[in-house]
PDB file of C-alpha atoms and ligand atoms in Angstrom:
ATOM      1  CA  MET A 999     -29.809  15.893  42.587  1.00  0.00           C
ATOM      2  CA  ALA A1000     -33.433  16.302  41.534  1.00  0.00           C
ATOM      3  CA  LYS A1001     -33.922  18.260  44.731  1.00  0.00           C
ATOM      4  CA  SER A1002     -31.132  20.731  44.033  1.00  0.00           C
ATOM      5  CA  ASP A1003     -32.283  21.062  40.411  1.00  0.00           C
ATOM      6  CA  ALA A1004     -35.719  21.990  41.680  1.00  0.00           C
ATOM      7  CA  THR A1005     -34.359  24.636  44.015  1.00  0.00           C
ATOM      8  CA  GLN A1006     -32.071  26.145  41.364  1.00  0.00           C
ATOM      9  CA  PRO A1007     -34.056  27.057  38.293  1.00  0.00           C
ATOM     10  CA  GLY A1008     -32.183  26.717  35.030  1.00  0.00           C
ATOM     11  CA  THR A1009     -29.954  23.799  36.058  1.00  0.00           C
ATOM     12  CA  THR A1010     -32.483  21.100  35.089  1.00  0.00           C
ATOM     13  CA  ALA A1011     -31.260  20.959  31.485  1.00  0.00           C
ATOM     14  CA  ALA A1012     -27.607  21.433  32.418  1.00  0.00           C
ATOM     15  CA  GLY A1013     -27.654  18.473  34.830  1.00  0.00           C
ATOM     16  CA  PRO A1014     -28.039  15.696  32.246  1.00  0.00           C
ATOM     17  CA  ALA A1015     -25.814  17.565  29.765  1.00  0.00           C
ATOM     18  CA  VAL A1016     -22.992  17.658  32.299  1.00  0.00           C
ATOM     19  CA  LEU A1017     -23.458  13.983  33.119  1.00  0.00           C
ATOM     20  CA  LEU A1018     -23.623  13.077  29.432  1.00  0.00           C
ATOM     21  CA  ALA A1019     -20.400  14.973  28.747  1.00  0.00           C
ATOM     22  CA  HIS A1020     -18.741  13.130  31.615  1.00  0.00           C
ATOM     23  CA  HIS A1021     -19.897   9.712  30.398  1.00  0.00           C
ATOM     24  CA  LEU A1022     -18.962  10.397  26.773  1.00  0.00           C
ATOM     25  CA  LYS A1023     -15.485  11.415  27.884  1.00  0.00           C
ATOM     26  CA  GLN A1024     -15.159   8.256  29.924  1.00  0.00           C
ATOM     27  CA  LEU A1025     -16.311   6.170  26.953  1.00  0.00           C
ATOM     28  CA  LYS A1026     -13.814   8.090  24.754  1.00  0.00           C
ATOM     29  CA  LEU A1027     -16.413   9.388  22.304  1.00  0.00           C
ATOM     30  CA  PRO A1028     -15.170  12.964  21.768  1.00  0.00           C
ATOM     31  CA  THR A1029     -16.871  13.391  18.401  1.00  0.00           C
ATOM     32  CA  VAL A1030     -20.284  12.394  19.763  1.00  0.00           C
ATOM     33  CA  LEU A1031     -19.750  14.911  22.567  1.00  0.00           C
ATOM     34  CA  ARG A1032     -18.750  17.662  20.149  1.00  0.00           C
ATOM     35  CA  GLU A1033     -21.448  17.013  17.586  1.00  0.00           C
ATOM     36  CA  TYR A1034     -24.572  15.738  19.382  1.00  0.00           C
ATOM     37  CA  GLU A1035     -26.270  19.089  19.911  1.00  0.00           C
ATOM     38  CA  LYS A1036     -25.798  20.159  16.318  1.00  0.00           C
ATOM     39  CA  VAL A1037     -26.868  16.777  14.910  1.00  0.00           C
ATOM     40  CA  ALA A1038     -29.877  16.730  17.266  1.00  0.00           C
ATOM     41  CA  ARG A1039     -30.976  20.152  15.991  1.00  0.00           C
ATOM     42  CA  GLU A1040     -30.609  18.993  12.373  1.00  0.00           C
ATOM     43  CA  CYS A1041     -32.521  15.761  13.022  1.00  0.00           C
ATOM     44  CA  ALA A1042     -35.327  17.621  14.797  1.00  0.00           C
ATOM     45  CA  ARG A1043     -35.551  20.062  11.897  1.00  0.00           C
ATOM     46  CA  ASP A1044     -35.643  17.267   9.283  1.00  0.00           C
ATOM     47  CA  GLY A1045     -37.886  14.952  11.272  1.00  0.00           C
ATOM     48  CA  VAL A1046     -35.211  12.229  11.450  1.00  0.00           C
ATOM     49  CA  ASP A1047     -35.967   9.461  13.948  1.00  0.00           C
ATOM     50  CA  HIS A1048     -33.852   8.469  16.951  1.00  0.00           C
ATOM     51  CA  VAL A1049     -32.165   5.494  15.361  1.00  0.00           C
ATOM     52  CA  ARG A1050     -30.932   7.574  12.450  1.00  0.00           C
ATOM     53  CA  PHE A1051     -29.843  10.345  14.809  1.00  0.00           C
ATOM     54  CA  LEU A1052     -27.745   7.848  16.737  1.00  0.00           C
ATOM     55  CA  LEU A1053     -26.418   6.300  13.528  1.00  0.00           C
ATOM     56  CA  ARG A1054     -25.234   9.693  12.248  1.00  0.00           C
ATOM     57  CA  LEU A1055     -23.394  10.372  15.481  1.00  0.00           C
ATOM     58  CA  VAL A1056     -21.765   6.954  15.617  1.00  0.00           C
ATOM     59  CA  GLU A1057     -20.643   7.227  11.996  1.00  0.00           C
ATOM     60  CA  LEU A1058     -19.051  10.604  12.685  1.00  0.00           C
ATOM     61  CA  GLU A1059     -17.212   9.115  15.654  1.00  0.00           C
ATOM     62  CA  LEU A1060     -15.944   6.185  13.588  1.00  0.00           C
ATOM     63  CA  LEU A1061     -14.650   8.405  10.769  1.00  0.00           C
ATOM     64  CA  ASP A1062     -12.913  10.696  13.224  1.00  0.00           C
ATOM     65  CA  ARG A1063     -11.425   7.782  15.107  1.00  0.00           C
ATOM     66  CA  GLU A1064      -9.959   6.330  11.923  1.00  0.00           C
ATOM     67  CA  ARG A1065      -8.400   9.703  11.125  1.00  0.00           C
ATOM     68  CA  ARG A1066      -6.949  10.042  14.635  1.00  0.00           C
ATOM     69  CA  VAL A1067      -5.467   6.533  14.550  1.00  0.00           C
ATOM     70  CA  THR A1068      -3.851   7.153  11.138  1.00  0.00           C
ATOM     71  CA  GLU A1069      -2.431  10.453  12.346  1.00  0.00           C
ATOM     72  CA  ARG A1070      -0.943   8.723  15.373  1.00  0.00           C
ATOM     73  CA  ARG A1071       0.543   5.967  13.185  1.00  0.00           C
ATOM     74  CA  ILE A1072       2.166   8.626  10.971  1.00  0.00           C
ATOM     75  CA  ARG A1073       3.609  10.380  14.038  1.00  0.00           C
ATOM     76  CA  GLU A1074       4.941   7.093  15.407  1.00  0.00           C
ATOM     77  CA  ALA A1075       6.590   6.246  12.056  1.00  0.00           C
ATOM     78  CA  LYS A1076       8.987   9.180  12.704  1.00  0.00           C
ATOM     79  CA  PHE A1077       9.154  10.286   9.075  1.00  0.00           C
ATOM     80  CA  PRO A1078      11.659  13.155   8.721  1.00  0.00           C
ATOM     81  CA  ALA A1079       9.234  14.672   6.200  1.00  0.00           C
ATOM     82  CA  VAL A1080       5.837  13.713   4.869  1.00  0.00           C
ATOM     83  CA  LYS A1081       6.148  12.992   1.130  1.00  0.00           C
ATOM     84  CA  SER A1082       3.745  11.269  -1.200  1.00  0.00           C
ATOM     85  CA  LEU A1083       3.794   9.896  -4.724  1.00  0.00           C
ATOM     86  CA  ASP A1084       1.512  12.770  -5.789  1.00  0.00           C
ATOM     87  CA  THR A1085       4.537  15.062  -5.696  1.00  0.00           C
ATOM     88  CA  PHE A1086       6.918  12.580  -7.316  1.00  0.00           C
ATOM     89  CA  ASP A1087       7.855  13.236 -10.947  1.00  0.00           C
ATOM     90  CA  PHE A1088       8.391   9.815 -12.522  1.00  0.00           C
ATOM     91  CA  THR A1089       9.610  11.316 -15.784  1.00  0.00           C
ATOM     92  CA  ALA A1090      12.696  12.592 -13.932  1.00  0.00           C
ATOM     93  CA  ILE A1091      13.891   9.040 -13.294  1.00  0.00           C
ATOM     94  CA  PRO A1092      13.275   6.774 -16.327  1.00  0.00           C
ATOM     95  CA  SER A1093      15.155   3.824 -14.753  1.00  0.00           C
ATOM     96  CA  LEU A1094      12.413   3.522 -12.119  1.00  0.00           C
ATOM     97  CA  ASN A1095       9.526   1.148 -12.826  1.00  0.00           C
ATOM     98  CA  LYS A1096       6.534   3.419 -12.216  1.00  0.00           C
ATOM     99  CA  MET A1097       3.963   0.615 -12.405  1.00  0.00           C
ATOM    100  CA  LEU A1098       5.848  -1.325  -9.741  1.00  0.00           C
ATOM    101  CA  VAL A1099       5.975   1.703  -7.418  1.00  0.00           C
ATOM    102  CA  LEU A1100       2.233   2.338  -7.840  1.00  0.00           C
ATOM    103  CA  GLU A1101       1.554  -1.332  -7.161  1.00  0.00           C
ATOM    104  CA  LEU A1102       3.756  -1.225  -4.041  1.00  0.00           C
ATOM    105  CA  ALA A1103       1.780   1.791  -2.801  1.00  0.00           C
ATOM    106  CA  ARG A1104      -1.224  -0.563  -2.477  1.00  0.00           C
ATOM    107  CA  CYS A1105       0.776  -2.365   0.224  1.00  0.00           C
ATOM    108  CA  ALA A1106       0.003  -5.991  -0.693  1.00  0.00           C
ATOM    109  CA  TYR A1107       3.742  -6.662  -0.292  1.00  0.00           C
ATOM    110  CA  VAL A1108       3.484  -5.627   3.370  1.00  0.00           C
ATOM    111  CA  GLU A1109       0.758  -8.200   3.905  1.00  0.00           C
ATOM    112  CA  ARG A1110       2.945 -10.794   2.147  1.00  0.00           C
ATOM    113  CA  ARG A1111       5.950  -9.685   4.258  1.00  0.00           C
ATOM    114  CA  GLU A1112       8.058  -8.987   1.214  1.00  0.00           C
ATOM    115  CA  ASN A1113      10.878  -6.466   0.977  1.00  0.00           C
ATOM    116  CA  VAL A1114      11.799  -3.518  -1.210  1.00  0.00           C
ATOM    117  CA  ILE A1115      15.312  -2.339  -2.003  1.00  0.00           C
ATOM    118  CA  ALA A1116      15.841   0.993  -3.731  1.00  0.00           C
ATOM    119  CA  VAL A1117      19.356   1.330  -5.126  1.00  0.00           C
ATOM    120  CA  GLY A1118      20.861   4.231  -6.994  1.00  0.00           C
ATOM    121  CA  ASN A1119      23.102   7.234  -6.834  1.00  0.00           C
ATOM    122  CA  SER A1120      22.475  10.266  -4.653  1.00  0.00           C
ATOM    123  CA  GLY A1121      19.535  12.602  -5.164  1.00  0.00           C
ATOM    124  CA  THR A1122      17.438  10.316  -7.370  1.00  0.00           C
ATOM    125  CA  GLY A1123      14.443  10.204  -5.023  1.00  0.00           C
ATOM    126  CA  LYS A1124      15.095   6.985  -3.081  1.00  0.00           C
ATOM    127  CA  THR A1125      14.210   8.539   0.264  1.00  0.00           C
ATOM    128  CA  HIS A1126      11.224  10.306  -1.296  1.00  0.00           C
ATOM    129  CA  VAL A1127       9.819   7.009  -2.623  1.00  0.00           C
ATOM    130  CA  ALA A1128      10.546   5.229   0.680  1.00  0.00           C
ATOM    131  CA  LEU A1129       8.711   7.987   2.578  1.00  0.00           C
ATOM    132  CA  ALA A1130       5.780   7.808   0.173  1.00  0.00           C
ATOM    133  CA  LEU A1131       5.524   4.026   0.549  1.00  0.00           C
ATOM    134  CA  GLY A1132       5.760   4.461   4.326  1.00  0.00           C
ATOM    135  CA  LEU A1133       2.931   6.995   4.298  1.00  0.00           C
ATOM    136  CA  ALA A1134       0.804   4.666   2.171  1.00  0.00           C
ATOM    137  CA  ALA A1135       1.434   1.845   4.655  1.00  0.00           C
ATOM    138  CA  CYS A1136       0.363   4.055   7.588  1.00  0.00           C
ATOM    139  CA  GLN A1137      -2.793   5.063   5.735  1.00  0.00           C
ATOM    140  CA  ARG A1138      -3.611   1.412   5.135  1.00  0.00           C
ATOM    141  CA  GLY A1139      -3.209   0.572   8.784  1.00  0.00           C
ATOM    142  CA  PHE A1140       0.296  -0.890   8.999  1.00  0.00           C
ATOM    143  CA  PRO A1141       2.507   0.235  11.893  1.00  0.00           C
ATOM    144  CA  THR A1142       5.648   1.649  10.264  1.00  0.00           C
ATOM    145  CA  LEU A1143       9.040   2.954  11.379  1.00  0.00           C
ATOM    146  CA  PHE A1144      11.456   5.057   9.344  1.00  0.00           C
ATOM    147  CA  ILE A1145      15.095   5.214  10.491  1.00  0.00           C
ATOM    148  CA  THR A1146      18.511   5.619   8.889  1.00  0.00           C
ATOM    149  CA  ALA A1147      20.852   2.617   8.940  1.00  0.00           C
ATOM    150  CA  HIS A1148      23.350   4.656  10.924  1.00  0.00           C
ATOM    151  CA  THR A1149      20.846   5.706  13.624  1.00  0.00           C
ATOM    152  CA  LEU A1150      19.430   2.210  13.869  1.00  0.00           C
ATOM    153  CA  SER A1151      22.832   0.608  14.372  1.00  0.00           C
ATOM    154  CA  SER A1152      23.741   3.272  16.985  1.00  0.00           C
ATOM    155  CA  GLN A1153      20.471   2.690  18.827  1.00  0.00           C
ATOM    156  CA  LEU A1154      21.041  -1.072  18.786  1.00  0.00           C
ATOM    157  CA  MET A1155      24.557  -0.694  20.196  1.00  0.00           C
ATOM    158  CA  GLU A1156      23.331   1.702  22.873  1.00  0.00           C
ATOM    159  CA  ALA A1157      20.534  -0.697  23.806  1.00  0.00           C
ATOM    160  CA  ARG A1158      22.993  -3.559  24.016  1.00  0.00           C
ATOM    161  CA  ASP A1159      25.300  -1.581  26.329  1.00  0.00           C
ATOM    162  CA  GLU A1160      22.328  -0.683  28.524  1.00  0.00           C
ATOM    163  CA  LYS A1161      21.060  -4.275  28.572  1.00  0.00           C
ATOM    164  CA  ARG A1162      17.794  -3.464  26.814  1.00  0.00           C
ATOM    165  CA  LEU A1163      18.582  -4.945  23.421  1.00  0.00           C
ATOM    166  CA  LEU A1164      15.830  -7.570  23.651  1.00  0.00           C
ATOM    167  CA  ARG A1165      13.264  -4.894  24.413  1.00  0.00           C
ATOM    168  CA  LEU A1166      14.354  -2.776  21.424  1.00  0.00           C
ATOM    169  CA  GLN A1167      14.346  -5.835  19.162  1.00  0.00           C
ATOM    170  CA  ALA A1168      10.822  -6.683  20.350  1.00  0.00           C
ATOM    171  CA  GLN A1169       9.709  -3.099  19.610  1.00  0.00           C
ATOM    172  CA  LEU A1170      11.158  -3.341  16.114  1.00  0.00           C
ATOM    173  CA  GLN A1171       9.341  -6.630  15.565  1.00  0.00           C
ATOM    174  CA  LYS A1172       6.014  -4.916  16.265  1.00  0.00           C
ATOM    175  CA  VAL A1173       6.198  -2.694  13.197  1.00  0.00           C
ATOM    176  CA  LYS A1174       4.891  -4.237  10.007  1.00  0.00           C
ATOM    177  CA  LEU A1175       7.108  -2.100   7.804  1.00  0.00           C
ATOM    178  CA  LEU A1176      10.638  -1.094   8.786  1.00  0.00           C
ATOM    179  CA  ILE A1177      12.252   1.473   6.482  1.00  0.00           C
ATOM    180  CA  VAL A1178      16.043   1.565   6.737  1.00  0.00           C
ATOM    181  CA  ASP A1179      17.316   4.566   4.827  1.00  0.00           C
ATOM    182  CA  GLU A1180      20.824   5.301   3.565  1.00  0.00           C
ATOM    183  CA  LEU A1181      22.479   1.955   3.986  1.00  0.00           C
ATOM    184  CA  GLY A1182      26.072   2.469   2.878  1.00  0.00           C
ATOM    185  CA  TYR A1183      26.414   6.221   3.327  1.00  0.00           C
ATOM    186  CA  VAL A1184      28.300   5.757   6.572  1.00  0.00           C
ATOM    187  CA  PRO A1185      30.358   2.611   7.231  1.00  0.00           C
ATOM    188  CA  LEU A1186      29.076   0.678  10.245  1.00  0.00           C
ATOM    189  CA  SER A1187      31.174  -0.577  13.141  1.00  0.00           C
ATOM    190  CA  GLN A1188      31.530  -4.334  13.308  1.00  0.00           C
ATOM    191  CA  VAL A1189      29.134  -4.627  16.269  1.00  0.00           C
ATOM    192  CA  GLY A1190      26.725  -2.197  14.595  1.00  0.00           C
ATOM    193  CA  ALA A1191      26.775  -4.279  11.415  1.00  0.00           C
ATOM    194  CA  GLU A1192      26.149  -7.514  13.299  1.00  0.00           C
ATOM    195  CA  LEU A1193      23.253  -6.020  15.267  1.00  0.00           C
ATOM    196  CA  LEU A1194      21.721  -4.605  12.089  1.00  0.00           C
ATOM    197  CA  PHE A1195      22.090  -8.002  10.449  1.00  0.00           C
ATOM    198  CA  GLU A1196      20.250  -9.541  13.403  1.00  0.00           C
ATOM    199  CA  VAL A1197      17.310  -7.145  12.901  1.00  0.00           C
ATOM    200  CA  PHE A1198      17.029  -8.051   9.209  1.00  0.00           C
ATOM    201  CA  SER A1199      17.405 -11.707  10.066  1.00  0.00           C
ATOM    202  CA  GLN A1200      14.657 -11.565  12.714  1.00  0.00           C
ATOM    203  CA  ARG A1201      12.296  -9.905  10.243  1.00  0.00           C
ATOM    204  CA  TYR A1202      12.829 -12.518   7.574  1.00  0.00           C
ATOM    205  CA  GLU A1203       9.356 -13.692   6.480  1.00  0.00           C
ATOM    206  CA  ARG A1204       7.878 -11.993   9.563  1.00  0.00           C
ATOM    207  CA  GLY A1205       7.748  -8.352   8.509  1.00  0.00           C
ATOM    208  CA  SER A1206       8.611  -6.124   5.558  1.00  0.00           C
ATOM    209  CA  VAL A1207      11.738  -4.037   5.169  1.00  0.00           C
ATOM    210  CA  ILE A1208      12.432  -1.205   2.743  1.00  0.00           C
ATOM    211  CA  VAL A1209      16.135  -0.476   2.337  1.00  0.00           C
ATOM    212  CA  THR A1210      17.527   2.448   0.375  1.00  0.00           C
ATOM    213  CA  SER A1211      21.176   2.406  -0.614  1.00  0.00           C
ATOM    214  CA  ASN A1212      23.575   4.289  -2.831  1.00  0.00           C
ATOM    215  CA  LEU A1213      25.726   1.155  -3.099  1.00  0.00           C
ATOM    216  CA  PRO A1214      25.247  -1.717  -5.553  1.00  0.00           C
ATOM    217  CA  PHE A1215      25.020  -5.130  -3.849  1.00  0.00           C
ATOM    218  CA  GLU A1216      28.642  -5.971  -4.731  1.00  0.00           C
ATOM    219  CA  GLU A1217      29.748  -3.185  -2.423  1.00  0.00           C
ATOM    220  CA  TRP A1218      27.610  -4.173   0.557  1.00  0.00           C
ATOM    221  CA  PRO A1219      30.425  -6.239   2.135  1.00  0.00           C
ATOM    222  CA  SER A1220      32.251  -2.946   2.738  1.00  0.00           C
ATOM    223  CA  VAL A1221      29.274  -1.776   4.839  1.00  0.00           C
ATOM    224  CA  PHE A1222      28.826  -5.008   6.771  1.00  0.00           C
ATOM    225  CA  ARG A1223      32.572  -5.645   6.963  1.00  0.00           C
ATOM    226  CA  SER A1224      32.177  -9.300   6.126  1.00  0.00           C
ATOM    227  CA  GLU A1225      31.486 -11.277   2.943  1.00  0.00           C
ATOM    228  CA  ARG A1226      29.878 -14.034   5.003  1.00  0.00           C
ATOM    229  CA  LEU A1227      27.506 -11.709   6.885  1.00  0.00           C
ATOM    230  CA  THR A1228      26.585  -9.844   3.690  1.00  0.00           C
ATOM    231  CA  GLY A1229      25.918 -13.119   1.881  1.00  0.00           C
ATOM    232  CA  ALA A1230      23.602 -14.314   4.646  1.00  0.00           C
ATOM    233  CA  LEU A1231      21.890 -10.929   4.779  1.00  0.00           C
ATOM    234  CA  LEU A1232      21.309 -10.641   1.034  1.00  0.00           C
ATOM    235  CA  ASP A1233      20.043 -14.205   1.019  1.00  0.00           C
ATOM    236  CA  ARG A1234      17.264 -13.294   3.463  1.00  0.00           C
ATOM    237  CA  LEU A1235      16.581  -9.774   2.221  1.00  0.00           C
ATOM    238  CA  THR A1236      16.348 -10.689  -1.445  1.00  0.00           C
ATOM    239  CA  HIS A1237      14.366 -13.916  -1.106  1.00  0.00           C
ATOM    240  CA  HIS A1238      11.073 -12.019  -1.542  1.00  0.00           C
ATOM    241  CA  VAL A1239      12.126  -8.657  -2.881  1.00  0.00           C
ATOM    242  CA  HIS A1240      11.108  -5.868  -5.238  1.00  0.00           C
ATOM    243  CA  ILE A1241      14.114  -3.962  -6.540  1.00  0.00           C
ATOM    244  CA  LEU A1242      13.731  -0.307  -7.443  1.00  0.00           C
ATOM    245  CA  GLU A1243      16.496   0.748  -9.845  1.00  0.00           C
ATOM    246  CA  MET A1244      17.061   4.414  -9.210  1.00  0.00           C
ATOM    247  CA  ASN A1245      20.162   5.394 -11.084  1.00  0.00           C
ATOM    248  CA  GLY A1246      19.964   8.664 -12.925  1.00  0.00           C
ATOM    249  CA  ASP A1247      20.535  12.377 -12.712  1.00  0.00           C
ATOM    250  CA  SER A1248      20.301  13.890  -9.280  1.00  0.00           C
ATOM    251  CA  TYR A1249      16.928  15.642  -8.992  1.00  0.00           C
ATOM    252  CA  ARG A1250      18.470  18.283  -6.725  1.00  0.00           C
ATOM    253  CA  LEU A1251      21.260  18.901  -9.223  1.00  0.00           C
ATOM    254  CA  ARG A1252      18.814  19.130 -12.107  1.00  0.00           C
ATOM    255  CA  GLN A1253      16.707  21.606 -10.175  1.00  0.00           C
ATOM    256  CA  SER A1254      19.655  23.778  -9.238  1.00  0.00           C
ATOM    257  CA  ALA A1255      21.046  23.515 -12.784  1.00  0.00           C
ATOM    258  CA  SER A1256      17.728  24.537 -14.349  1.00  0.00           C
ATOM    259  CA  HIS A1257      17.402  27.286 -11.743  1.00  0.00           C
ATOM    260  CA  ARG A1258      20.857  28.509 -12.712  1.00  0.00           C
ATOM    261  CA  ARG A1259      19.970  28.361 -16.410  1.00  0.00           C
ATOM    262  CA  ARG A1260      16.868  30.449 -15.750  1.00  0.00           C
ATOM    263  CA  THR A1261      18.828  33.061 -13.818  1.00  0.00           C
ATOM    264  CA  ALA A1262      21.616  33.020 -16.386  1.00  0.00           C
ATOM    265  CA  GLY A1263      19.018  33.421 -19.137  1.00  0.00           C
ATOM    266  CA  ALA A1264      17.483  36.352 -17.319  1.00  0.00           C
ATOM    267  CA  GLU A1265      20.870  37.983 -17.141  1.00  0.00           C
ATOM    268  CA  GLN A1266      21.396  37.246 -20.844  1.00  0.00           C
ATOM    269  CA  ASN A1267      24.489  35.344 -19.923  1.00  0.00           C
ATOM    270  CA  GLN A1268      25.410  32.932 -22.733  1.00  0.00           C
ATOM    271  CA  ALA A1269      27.923  30.889 -20.735  1.00  0.00           C
ATOM    272  CA  THR A1270      26.902  27.251 -20.167  1.00  0.00           C
ATOM    273  CA  THR A1271      27.510  25.360 -16.960  1.00  0.00           C
ATOM    274  CA  ALA A1272      31.119  24.255 -16.776  1.00  0.00           C
ATOM    275  CA  PRO A1273      31.755  20.557 -16.063  1.00  0.00           C
ATOM    276  CA  ALA A1274      33.709  21.542 -12.945  1.00  0.00           C
ATOM    277  CA  GLU A1275      30.638  23.276 -11.571  1.00  0.00           C
ATOM    278  CA  ILE A1276      28.543  20.171 -12.104  1.00  0.00           C
ATOM    279  CA  ALA A1277      31.150  18.093 -10.300  1.00  0.00           C
ATOM    280  CA  ASP A1278      31.047  20.562  -7.385  1.00  0.00           C
ATOM    281  CA  ASP A1279      27.279  20.292  -7.308  1.00  0.00           C
ATOM    282  CA  LEU A1280      27.400  16.527  -7.298  1.00  0.00           C
ATOM    283  CA  GLU A1281      29.781  16.586  -4.371  1.00  0.00           C
ATOM    284  CA  ALA A1282      27.628  19.036  -2.428  1.00  0.00           C
ATOM    285  CA  ASP A1283      24.657  16.851  -3.275  1.00  0.00           C
ATOM    286  CA  ALA A1284      26.327  13.727  -1.921  1.00  0.00           C
ATOM    287  CA  GLU A1285      27.191  15.539   1.301  1.00  0.00           C
ATOM    288  CA  THR A1286      23.681  16.762   1.958  1.00  0.00           C
ATOM    289  CA  SER A1287      22.038  13.389   1.269  1.00  0.00           C
TER     290      SER A1287
HETATM  291  P1  ADP B2637      18.017  10.207  -2.497  1.00  0.00           P
HETATM  292  O1  ADP B2637      17.421   9.649  -1.254  1.00  0.00           O
HETATM  293  O2  ADP B2637      17.964   9.263  -3.663  1.00  0.00           O
HETATM  294  O3  ADP B2637      19.398  10.762  -2.291  1.00  0.00           O
HETATM  295  P2  ADP B2637      15.935  12.162  -2.170  1.00  0.00           P
HETATM  296  O4  ADP B2637      14.725  11.328  -2.125  1.00  0.00           O
HETATM  297  O5  ADP B2637      16.433  12.686  -0.867  1.00  0.00           O
HETATM  298  O6  ADP B2637      17.119  11.433  -2.944  1.00  0.00           O
HETATM  299  O7  ADP B2637      15.671  13.369  -3.177  1.00  0.00           O
HETATM  300  C1  ADP B2637      16.315  14.634  -3.047  1.00  0.00           C
HETATM  301  C2  ADP B2637      15.272  15.749  -3.122  1.00  0.00           C
HETATM  302  O8  ADP B2637      14.724  15.787  -4.437  1.00  0.00           O
HETATM  303  C3  ADP B2637      14.102  15.532  -2.186  1.00  0.00           C
HETATM  304  O9  ADP B2637      13.640  16.773  -1.748  1.00  0.00           O
HETATM  305  C4  ADP B2637      13.055  14.857  -3.064  1.00  0.00           C
HETATM  306  O10 ADP B2637      11.747  15.131  -2.605  1.00  0.00           O
HETATM  307  C5  ADP B2637      13.323  15.481  -4.407  1.00  0.00           C
HETATM  308  N1  ADP B2637      13.103  14.545  -5.522  1.00  0.00           N
HETATM  309  C6  ADP B2637      13.948  13.586  -5.960  1.00  0.00           C
HETATM  310  N2  ADP B2637      13.465  12.958  -7.026  1.00  0.00           N
HETATM  311  C7  ADP B2637      12.272  13.527  -7.283  1.00  0.00           C
HETATM  312  C8  ADP B2637      11.263  13.315  -8.282  1.00  0.00           C
HETATM  313  N3  ADP B2637      11.431  12.399  -9.263  1.00  0.00           N
HETATM  314  N4  ADP B2637      10.153  14.075  -8.250  1.00  0.00           N
HETATM  315  C9  ADP B2637       9.997  15.020  -7.270  1.00  0.00           C
HETATM  316  N5  ADP B2637      10.911  15.270  -6.306  1.00  0.00           N
HETATM  317  C10 ADP B2637      12.031  14.539  -6.305  1.00  0.00           C
HETATM  318 MG1   MG B2638      18.228   9.563   0.646  1.00  0.00          MG
END
């Protein structure tokens, strides 16, 4: 190599640079590769020694790596949308304990393998809060999965039919926080209910669950199709649980109502919203949830 460098002027500097790039790629240090020339120039300019030069590079790599890992965790959580508590208006839902939600966002409950159940009527921000808590968990390093109760029970049944139920159950066990959204919106089949029960049962004291539901606990037997199964489930789920009471006006409805008031105001229309219209809105709201 030295020989060919000598016969081809100009490749002497490129030789080690090419090798270095190759080695850094193999060592999976993309940030060092991207930044070393720039940082070297800065260090030479400022008279910074070699140890500090290396330290700067390694710190950049570490920061970037942390960001990449968090981004991957967020992708793997399969959130339908990324929502945070920064965009959540607590004044819109007075029944919700704000201090509790902020405390939950620190994720100590995930470490303690405790559960969260958010119950309330449609459009009150249950999914929003669940997504925000899921995002917080990802940012704090906990593998998370977001799924609706309906999709989860379908996936479990499919896995059972294809003889890969154990594998799916093992995958579910790996996540530290399982978010099961919309329990109760769609009634489950008997097999689906039993398989879902098994997931909750396997997580008991092993991993956290967040459940959102529009149904009060008394009505859960209609989802699980059995008083006995529901009793056993609630027993496990509520042993270490934080309940988020989220009954109130639908946020969507309020927004569309205030939007309508603004437009009506602009048109100098004095008519107020008729109760029938509100009922229509509520129905549309329930359908889109
Ligand atoms: P739910 O799951 O209780 O039916 P969602 O979380 O889906 O309700 O809320 C419906 C919509 O309204 C979402 O777009 C959500 O982001 C928004 N939303 C609900 N409550 C609030 C709130 N208090 N502050 C900000 N946005 C909210
Ligand atoms: Mg929802």
